[in-house]
PDB file of C-alpha atoms and ligand atoms in Angstrom:
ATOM      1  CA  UNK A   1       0.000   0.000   0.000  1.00 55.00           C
ATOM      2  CA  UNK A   2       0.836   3.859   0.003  1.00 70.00           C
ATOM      3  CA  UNK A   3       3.612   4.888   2.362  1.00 86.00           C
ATOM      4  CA  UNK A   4       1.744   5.832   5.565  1.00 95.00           C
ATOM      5  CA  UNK A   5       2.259   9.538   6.785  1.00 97.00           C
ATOM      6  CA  UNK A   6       1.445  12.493   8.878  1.00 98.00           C
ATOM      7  CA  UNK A   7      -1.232  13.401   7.155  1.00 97.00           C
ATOM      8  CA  UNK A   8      -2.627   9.992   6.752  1.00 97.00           C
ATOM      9  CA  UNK A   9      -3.630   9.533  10.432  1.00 98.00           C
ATOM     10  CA  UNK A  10      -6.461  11.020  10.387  1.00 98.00           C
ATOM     11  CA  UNK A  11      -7.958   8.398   8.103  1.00 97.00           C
ATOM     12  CA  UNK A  12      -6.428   5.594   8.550  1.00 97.00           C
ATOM     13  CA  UNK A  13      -7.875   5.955  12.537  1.00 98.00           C
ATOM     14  CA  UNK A  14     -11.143   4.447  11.494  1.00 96.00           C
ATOM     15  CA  UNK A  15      -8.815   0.862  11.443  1.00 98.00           C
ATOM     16  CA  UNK A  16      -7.454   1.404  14.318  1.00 98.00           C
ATOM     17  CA  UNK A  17      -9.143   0.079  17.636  1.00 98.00           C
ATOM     18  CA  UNK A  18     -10.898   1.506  20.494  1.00 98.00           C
ATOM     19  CA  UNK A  19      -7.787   2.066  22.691  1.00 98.00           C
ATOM     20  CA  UNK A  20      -6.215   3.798  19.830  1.00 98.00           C
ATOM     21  CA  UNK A  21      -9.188   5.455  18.277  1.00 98.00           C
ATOM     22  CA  UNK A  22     -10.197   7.610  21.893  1.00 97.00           C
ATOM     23  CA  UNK A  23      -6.000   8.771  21.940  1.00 97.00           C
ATOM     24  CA  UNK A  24      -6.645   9.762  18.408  1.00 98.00           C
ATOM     25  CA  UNK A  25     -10.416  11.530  19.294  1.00 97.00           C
ATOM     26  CA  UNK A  26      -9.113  13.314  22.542  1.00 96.00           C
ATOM     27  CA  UNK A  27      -5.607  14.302  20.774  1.00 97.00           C
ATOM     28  CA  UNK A  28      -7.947  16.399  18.166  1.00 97.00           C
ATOM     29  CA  UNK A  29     -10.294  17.648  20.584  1.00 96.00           C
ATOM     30  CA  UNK A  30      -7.342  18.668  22.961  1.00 95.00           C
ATOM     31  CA  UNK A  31      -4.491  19.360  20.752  1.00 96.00           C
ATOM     32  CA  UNK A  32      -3.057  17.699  24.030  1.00 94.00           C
ATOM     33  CA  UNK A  33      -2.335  13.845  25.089  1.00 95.00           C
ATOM     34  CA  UNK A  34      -0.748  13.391  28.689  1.00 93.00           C
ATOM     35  CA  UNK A  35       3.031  11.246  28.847  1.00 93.00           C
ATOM     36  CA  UNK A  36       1.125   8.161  28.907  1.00 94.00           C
ATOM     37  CA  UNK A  37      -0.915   8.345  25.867  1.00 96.00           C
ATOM     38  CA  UNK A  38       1.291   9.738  23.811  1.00 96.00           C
ATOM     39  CA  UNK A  39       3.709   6.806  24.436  1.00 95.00           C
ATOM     40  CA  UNK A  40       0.761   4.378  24.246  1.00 97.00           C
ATOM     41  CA  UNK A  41      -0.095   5.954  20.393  1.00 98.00           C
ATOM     42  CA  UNK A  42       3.436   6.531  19.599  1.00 98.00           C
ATOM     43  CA  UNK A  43       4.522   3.118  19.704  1.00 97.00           C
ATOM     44  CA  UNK A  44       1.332   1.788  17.655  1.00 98.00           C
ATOM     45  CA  UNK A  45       1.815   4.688  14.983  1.00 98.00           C
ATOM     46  CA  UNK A  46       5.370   3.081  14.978  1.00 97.00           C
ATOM     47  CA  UNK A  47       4.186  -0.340  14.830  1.00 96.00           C
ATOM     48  CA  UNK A  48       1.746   0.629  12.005  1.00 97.00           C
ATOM     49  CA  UNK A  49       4.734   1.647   9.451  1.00 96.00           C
ATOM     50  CA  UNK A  50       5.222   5.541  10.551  1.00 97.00           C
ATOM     51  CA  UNK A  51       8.540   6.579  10.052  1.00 96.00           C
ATOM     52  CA  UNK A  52      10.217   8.787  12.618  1.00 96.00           C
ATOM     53  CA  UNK A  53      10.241  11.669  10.867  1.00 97.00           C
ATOM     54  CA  UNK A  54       6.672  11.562   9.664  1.00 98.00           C
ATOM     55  CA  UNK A  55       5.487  10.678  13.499  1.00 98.00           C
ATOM     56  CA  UNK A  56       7.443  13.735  14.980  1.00 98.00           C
ATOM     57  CA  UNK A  57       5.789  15.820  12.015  1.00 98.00           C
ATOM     58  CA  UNK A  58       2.816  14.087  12.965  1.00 98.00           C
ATOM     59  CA  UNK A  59       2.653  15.376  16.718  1.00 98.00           C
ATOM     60  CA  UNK A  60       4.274  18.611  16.180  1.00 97.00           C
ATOM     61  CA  UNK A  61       1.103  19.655  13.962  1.00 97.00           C
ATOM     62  CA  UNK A  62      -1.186  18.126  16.300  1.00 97.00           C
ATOM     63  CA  UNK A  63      -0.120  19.787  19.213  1.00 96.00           C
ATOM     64  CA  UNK A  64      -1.512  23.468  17.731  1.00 91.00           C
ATOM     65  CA  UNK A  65      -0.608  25.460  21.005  1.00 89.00           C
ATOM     66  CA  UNK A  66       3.011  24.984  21.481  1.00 93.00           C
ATOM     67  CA  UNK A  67       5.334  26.574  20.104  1.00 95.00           C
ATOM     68  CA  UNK A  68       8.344  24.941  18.474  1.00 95.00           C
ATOM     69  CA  UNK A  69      10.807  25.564  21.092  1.00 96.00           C
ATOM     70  CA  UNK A  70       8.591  24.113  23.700  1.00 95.00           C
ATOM     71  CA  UNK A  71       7.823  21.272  21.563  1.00 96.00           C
ATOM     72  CA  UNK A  72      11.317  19.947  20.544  1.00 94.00           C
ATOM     73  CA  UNK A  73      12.490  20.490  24.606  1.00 92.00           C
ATOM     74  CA  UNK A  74       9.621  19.099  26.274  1.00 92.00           C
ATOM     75  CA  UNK A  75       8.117  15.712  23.492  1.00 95.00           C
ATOM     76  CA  UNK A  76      10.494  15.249  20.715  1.00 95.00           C
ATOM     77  CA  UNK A  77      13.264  13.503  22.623  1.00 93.00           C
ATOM     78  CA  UNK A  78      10.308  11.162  24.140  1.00 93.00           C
ATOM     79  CA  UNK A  79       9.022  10.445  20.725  1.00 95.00           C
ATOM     80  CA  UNK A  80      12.745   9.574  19.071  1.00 94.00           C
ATOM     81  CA  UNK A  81      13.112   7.488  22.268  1.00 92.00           C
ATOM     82  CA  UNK A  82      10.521   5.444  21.458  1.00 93.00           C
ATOM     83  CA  UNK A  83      11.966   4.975  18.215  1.00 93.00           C
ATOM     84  CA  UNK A  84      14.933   3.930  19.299  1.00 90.00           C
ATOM     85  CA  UNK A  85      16.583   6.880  18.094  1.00 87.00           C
ATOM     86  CA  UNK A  86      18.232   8.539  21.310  1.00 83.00           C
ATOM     87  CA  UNK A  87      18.907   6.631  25.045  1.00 75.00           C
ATOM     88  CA  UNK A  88      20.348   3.497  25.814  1.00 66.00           C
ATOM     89  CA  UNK A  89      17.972   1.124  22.992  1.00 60.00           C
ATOM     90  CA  UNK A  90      19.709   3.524  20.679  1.00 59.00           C
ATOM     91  CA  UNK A  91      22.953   1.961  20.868  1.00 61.00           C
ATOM     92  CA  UNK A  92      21.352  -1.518  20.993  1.00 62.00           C
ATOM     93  CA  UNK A  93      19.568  -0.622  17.995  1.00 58.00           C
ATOM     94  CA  UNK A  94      15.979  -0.636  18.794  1.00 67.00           C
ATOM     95  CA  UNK A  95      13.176   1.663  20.866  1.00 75.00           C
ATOM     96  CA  UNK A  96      10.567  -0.105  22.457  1.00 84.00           C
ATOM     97  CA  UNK A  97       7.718  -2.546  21.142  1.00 93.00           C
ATOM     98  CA  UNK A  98       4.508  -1.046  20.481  1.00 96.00           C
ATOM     99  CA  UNK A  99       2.220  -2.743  23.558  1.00 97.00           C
ATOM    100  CA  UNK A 100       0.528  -5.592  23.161  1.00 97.00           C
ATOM    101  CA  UNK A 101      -3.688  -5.854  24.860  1.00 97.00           C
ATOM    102  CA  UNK A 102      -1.979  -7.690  27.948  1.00 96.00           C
ATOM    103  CA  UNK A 103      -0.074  -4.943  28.572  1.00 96.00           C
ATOM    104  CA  UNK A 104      -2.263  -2.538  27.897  1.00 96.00           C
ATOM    105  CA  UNK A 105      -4.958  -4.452  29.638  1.00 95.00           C
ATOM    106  CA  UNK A 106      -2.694  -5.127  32.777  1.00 92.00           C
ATOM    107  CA  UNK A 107      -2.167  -1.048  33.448  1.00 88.00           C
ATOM    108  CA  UNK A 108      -3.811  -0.890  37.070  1.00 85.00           C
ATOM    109  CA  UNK A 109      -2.441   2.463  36.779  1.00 81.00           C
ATOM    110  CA  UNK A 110      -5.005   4.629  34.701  1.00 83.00           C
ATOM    111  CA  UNK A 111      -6.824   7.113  36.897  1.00 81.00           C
ATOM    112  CA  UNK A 112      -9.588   9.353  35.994  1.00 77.00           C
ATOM    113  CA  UNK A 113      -9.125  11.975  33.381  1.00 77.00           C
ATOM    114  CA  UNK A 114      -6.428   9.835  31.343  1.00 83.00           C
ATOM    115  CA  UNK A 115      -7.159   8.819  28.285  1.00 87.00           C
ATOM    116  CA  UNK A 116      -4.692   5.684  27.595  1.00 92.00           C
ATOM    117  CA  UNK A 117      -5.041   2.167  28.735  1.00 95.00           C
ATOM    118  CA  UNK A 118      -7.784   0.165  27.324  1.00 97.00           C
ATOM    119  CA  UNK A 119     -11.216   1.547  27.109  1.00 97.00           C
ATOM    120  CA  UNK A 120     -13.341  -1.657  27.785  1.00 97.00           C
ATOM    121  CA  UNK A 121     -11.277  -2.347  30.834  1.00 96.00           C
ATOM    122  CA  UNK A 122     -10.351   0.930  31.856  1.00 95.00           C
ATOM    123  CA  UNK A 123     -13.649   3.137  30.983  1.00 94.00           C
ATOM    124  CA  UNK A 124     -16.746   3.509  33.063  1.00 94.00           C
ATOM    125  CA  UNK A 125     -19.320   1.779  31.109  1.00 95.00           C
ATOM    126  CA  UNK A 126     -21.181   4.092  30.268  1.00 95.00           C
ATOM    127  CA  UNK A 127     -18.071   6.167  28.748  1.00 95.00           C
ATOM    128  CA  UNK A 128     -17.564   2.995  26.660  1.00 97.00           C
ATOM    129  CA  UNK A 129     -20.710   3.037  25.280  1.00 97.00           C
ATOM    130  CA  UNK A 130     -20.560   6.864  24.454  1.00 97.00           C
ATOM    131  CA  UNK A 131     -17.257   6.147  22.726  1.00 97.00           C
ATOM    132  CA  UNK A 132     -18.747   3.412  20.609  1.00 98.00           C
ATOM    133  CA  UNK A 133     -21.429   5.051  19.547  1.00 97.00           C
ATOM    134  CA  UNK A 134     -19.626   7.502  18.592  1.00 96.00           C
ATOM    135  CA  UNK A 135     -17.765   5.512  16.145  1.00 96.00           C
ATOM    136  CA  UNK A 136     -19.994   4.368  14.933  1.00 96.00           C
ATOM    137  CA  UNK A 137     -21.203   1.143  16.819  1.00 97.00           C
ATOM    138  CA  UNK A 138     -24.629   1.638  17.504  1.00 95.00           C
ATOM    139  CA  UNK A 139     -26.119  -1.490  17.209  1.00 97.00           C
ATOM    140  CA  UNK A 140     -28.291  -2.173  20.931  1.00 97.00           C
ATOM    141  CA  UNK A 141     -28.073  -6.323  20.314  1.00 98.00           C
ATOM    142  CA  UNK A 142     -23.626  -5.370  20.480  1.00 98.00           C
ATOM    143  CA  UNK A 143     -23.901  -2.981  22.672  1.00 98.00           C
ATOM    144  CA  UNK A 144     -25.488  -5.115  25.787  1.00 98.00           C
ATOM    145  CA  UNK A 145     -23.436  -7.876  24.728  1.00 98.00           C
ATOM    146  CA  UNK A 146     -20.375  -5.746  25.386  1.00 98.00           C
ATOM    147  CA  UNK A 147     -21.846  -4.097  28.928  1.00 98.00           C
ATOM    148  CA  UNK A 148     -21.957  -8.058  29.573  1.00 98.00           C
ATOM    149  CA  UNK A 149     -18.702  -8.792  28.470  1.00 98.00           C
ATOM    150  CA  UNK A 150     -17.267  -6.154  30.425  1.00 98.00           C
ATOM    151  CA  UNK A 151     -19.165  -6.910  33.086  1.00 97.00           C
ATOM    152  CA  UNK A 152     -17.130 -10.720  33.044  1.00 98.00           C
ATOM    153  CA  UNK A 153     -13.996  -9.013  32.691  1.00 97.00           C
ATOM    154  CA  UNK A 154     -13.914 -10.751  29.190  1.00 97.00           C
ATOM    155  CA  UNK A 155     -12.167  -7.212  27.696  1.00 97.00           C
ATOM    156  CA  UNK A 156     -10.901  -8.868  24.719  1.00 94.00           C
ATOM    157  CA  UNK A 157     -13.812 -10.811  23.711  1.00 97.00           C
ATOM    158  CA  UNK A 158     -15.616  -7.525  23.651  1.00 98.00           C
ATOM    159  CA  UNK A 159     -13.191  -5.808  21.688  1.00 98.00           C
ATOM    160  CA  UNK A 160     -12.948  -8.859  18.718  1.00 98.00           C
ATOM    161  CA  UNK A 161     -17.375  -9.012  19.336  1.00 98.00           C
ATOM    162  CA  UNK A 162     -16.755  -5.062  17.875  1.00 98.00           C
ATOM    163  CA  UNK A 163     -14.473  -5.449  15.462  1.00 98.00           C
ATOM    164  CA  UNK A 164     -16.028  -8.457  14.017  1.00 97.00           C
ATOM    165  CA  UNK A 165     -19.403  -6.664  14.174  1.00 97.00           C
ATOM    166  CA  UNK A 166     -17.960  -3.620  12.020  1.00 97.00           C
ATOM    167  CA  UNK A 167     -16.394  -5.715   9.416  1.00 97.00           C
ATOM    168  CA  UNK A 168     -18.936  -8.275   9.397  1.00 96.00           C
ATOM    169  CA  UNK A 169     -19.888  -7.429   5.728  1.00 96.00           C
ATOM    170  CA  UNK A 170     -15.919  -7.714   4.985  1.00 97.00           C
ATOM    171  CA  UNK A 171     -15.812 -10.961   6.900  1.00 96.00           C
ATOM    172  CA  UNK A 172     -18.111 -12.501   4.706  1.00 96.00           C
ATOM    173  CA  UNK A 173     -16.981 -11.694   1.229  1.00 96.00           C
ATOM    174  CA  UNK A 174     -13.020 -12.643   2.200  1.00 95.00           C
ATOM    175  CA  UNK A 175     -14.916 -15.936   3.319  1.00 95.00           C
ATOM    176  CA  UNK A 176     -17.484 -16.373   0.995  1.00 95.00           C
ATOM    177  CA  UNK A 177     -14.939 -16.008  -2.169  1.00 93.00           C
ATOM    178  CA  UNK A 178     -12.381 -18.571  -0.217  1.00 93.00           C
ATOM    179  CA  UNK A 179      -9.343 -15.528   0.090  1.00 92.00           C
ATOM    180  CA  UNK A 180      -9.965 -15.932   3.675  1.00 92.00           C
ATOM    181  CA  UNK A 181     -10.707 -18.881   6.339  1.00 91.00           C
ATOM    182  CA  UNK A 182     -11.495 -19.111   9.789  1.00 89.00           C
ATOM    183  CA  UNK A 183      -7.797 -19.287  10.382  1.00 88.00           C
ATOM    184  CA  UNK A 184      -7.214 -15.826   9.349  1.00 89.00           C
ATOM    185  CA  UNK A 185      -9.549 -14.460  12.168  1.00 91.00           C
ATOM    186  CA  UNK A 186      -8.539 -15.664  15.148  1.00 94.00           C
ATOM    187  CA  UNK A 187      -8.616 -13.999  18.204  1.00 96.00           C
ATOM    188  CA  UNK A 188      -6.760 -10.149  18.275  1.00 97.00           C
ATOM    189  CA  UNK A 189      -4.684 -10.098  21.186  1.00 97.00           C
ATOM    190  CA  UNK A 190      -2.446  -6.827  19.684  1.00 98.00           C
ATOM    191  CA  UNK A 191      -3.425  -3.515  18.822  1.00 98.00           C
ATOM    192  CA  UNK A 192      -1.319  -3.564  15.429  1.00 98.00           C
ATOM    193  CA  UNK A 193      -2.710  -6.787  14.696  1.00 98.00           C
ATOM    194  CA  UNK A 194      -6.365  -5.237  14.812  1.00 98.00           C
ATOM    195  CA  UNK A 195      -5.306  -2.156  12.890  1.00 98.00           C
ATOM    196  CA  UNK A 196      -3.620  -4.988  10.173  1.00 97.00           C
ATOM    197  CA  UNK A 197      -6.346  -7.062   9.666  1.00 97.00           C
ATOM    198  CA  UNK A 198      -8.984  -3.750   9.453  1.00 98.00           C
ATOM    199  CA  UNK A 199      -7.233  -2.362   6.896  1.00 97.00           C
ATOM    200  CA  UNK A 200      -6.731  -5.777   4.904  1.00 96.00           C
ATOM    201  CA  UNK A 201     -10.558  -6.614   5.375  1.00 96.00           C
ATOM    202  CA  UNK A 202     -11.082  -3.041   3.288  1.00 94.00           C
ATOM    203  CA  UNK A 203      -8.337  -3.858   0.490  1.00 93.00           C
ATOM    204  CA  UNK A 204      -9.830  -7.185  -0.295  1.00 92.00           C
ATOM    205  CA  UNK A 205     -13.382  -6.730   0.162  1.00 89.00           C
ATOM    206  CA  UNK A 206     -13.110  -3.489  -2.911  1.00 85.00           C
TER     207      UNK A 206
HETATM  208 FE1  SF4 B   1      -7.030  -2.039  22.421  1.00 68.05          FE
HETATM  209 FE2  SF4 B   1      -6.637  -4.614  22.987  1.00 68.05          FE
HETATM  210 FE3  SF4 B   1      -8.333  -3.113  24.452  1.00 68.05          FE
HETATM  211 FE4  SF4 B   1      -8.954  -3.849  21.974  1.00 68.05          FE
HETATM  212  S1  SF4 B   1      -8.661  -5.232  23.755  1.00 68.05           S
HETATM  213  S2  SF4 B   1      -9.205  -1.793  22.850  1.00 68.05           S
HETATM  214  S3  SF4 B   1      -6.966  -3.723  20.942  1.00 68.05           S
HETATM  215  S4  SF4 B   1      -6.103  -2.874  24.315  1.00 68.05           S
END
């Protein structure tokens, strides 16, 4: 596919899932994300294909109200880090993995007014629901199956119910035309893996 930049995000975020989506949402209502969010998206944008460059071009135009002094001194180092670019994976060639759902998941760290971590573990439920609506998931049958996954701690079984209710139309022409078995679907335990197989779903189901 087309080299993914910048300017790209913005719709390419309708692949990406929940966790990553609300970053996305709150970084353009806020211009802002706090340390842990931006490190969160960071390392998926990374993990998507986003090259350095393009991801440091990427948050210095999203965050509108800083100028570029205080950007470069105060998030550019954090976001070349991450890459690998600068500190001690530098040298050892590498930055840090983008973070898989167990991580993610296992953050008992996320307190109230943050927007990282993963909403269907993380969110009140209620918040959840707002957010999924608002992308688009309105559906009541998914929706109470999700307040009851949720309610079972089953986080990730909500979050594949979702994606495999949005692509469900995809689903069945990759399966229906044989490019696709059951195989290919199995569970998504990784953010990138979810963004992946969205955007694939779209390609092949033209
Ligand atoms: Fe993100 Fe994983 Fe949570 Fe889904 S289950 S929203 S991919 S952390």
């Amino acid at each position: 596919g087309a080299a993914i930049t910048a300017s790209s995000i913005d719709q390419l975020s309708q692949h990406f899932p929940l966790c990553m989506r609300s970053l996305h949402i709150n970084l353009r209502k806020n211009n802002h994300l706090k340390h842990f969010g931006r490190l969160q998206y960071t390392l998926f944008l990374k993990g998507i294909g986003l090259s350095l460059e393009e991801c440091i071009l990427f948050w210095r135009q999203s965050f509108k109200g800083k100028t570029d002094d205080e950007f470069n001194s105060q998030y550019k180092y954090n976001i070349r880090h991450a890459y690998g670019d600068v500190g001690g994976d530098a040298r050892r060639g590498r930055g840090y993995p983008p973070y898989s759902c167990q991580k993610i998941l296992g953050d008992n760290n996320v307190g109230i007014g943050q927007t990282h971590g993963c909403p269907y573990r993380h969110y009140s439920v209620d918040n959840l629901v707002g957010l999924l609506q608002s992308t688009g998931v309105h559906d009541k049958g998914i929706l109470r199956e999700v307040r009851d996954d949720v309610g079972k701690q089953r986080y990730h079984i909500a979050c594949n119910r979702v994606f495999e209710w949005s692509h469900k139309n995809e689903i069945k022409k990759v399966k229906d035309d044989g490019t696709w078995s059951q195989a290919d679907l199995d569970t998504i335990v990784h953010p990138n893996v979810y963004f992946k197989r969205s955007y694939l779903l779209k390609q092949l189901a033209k």
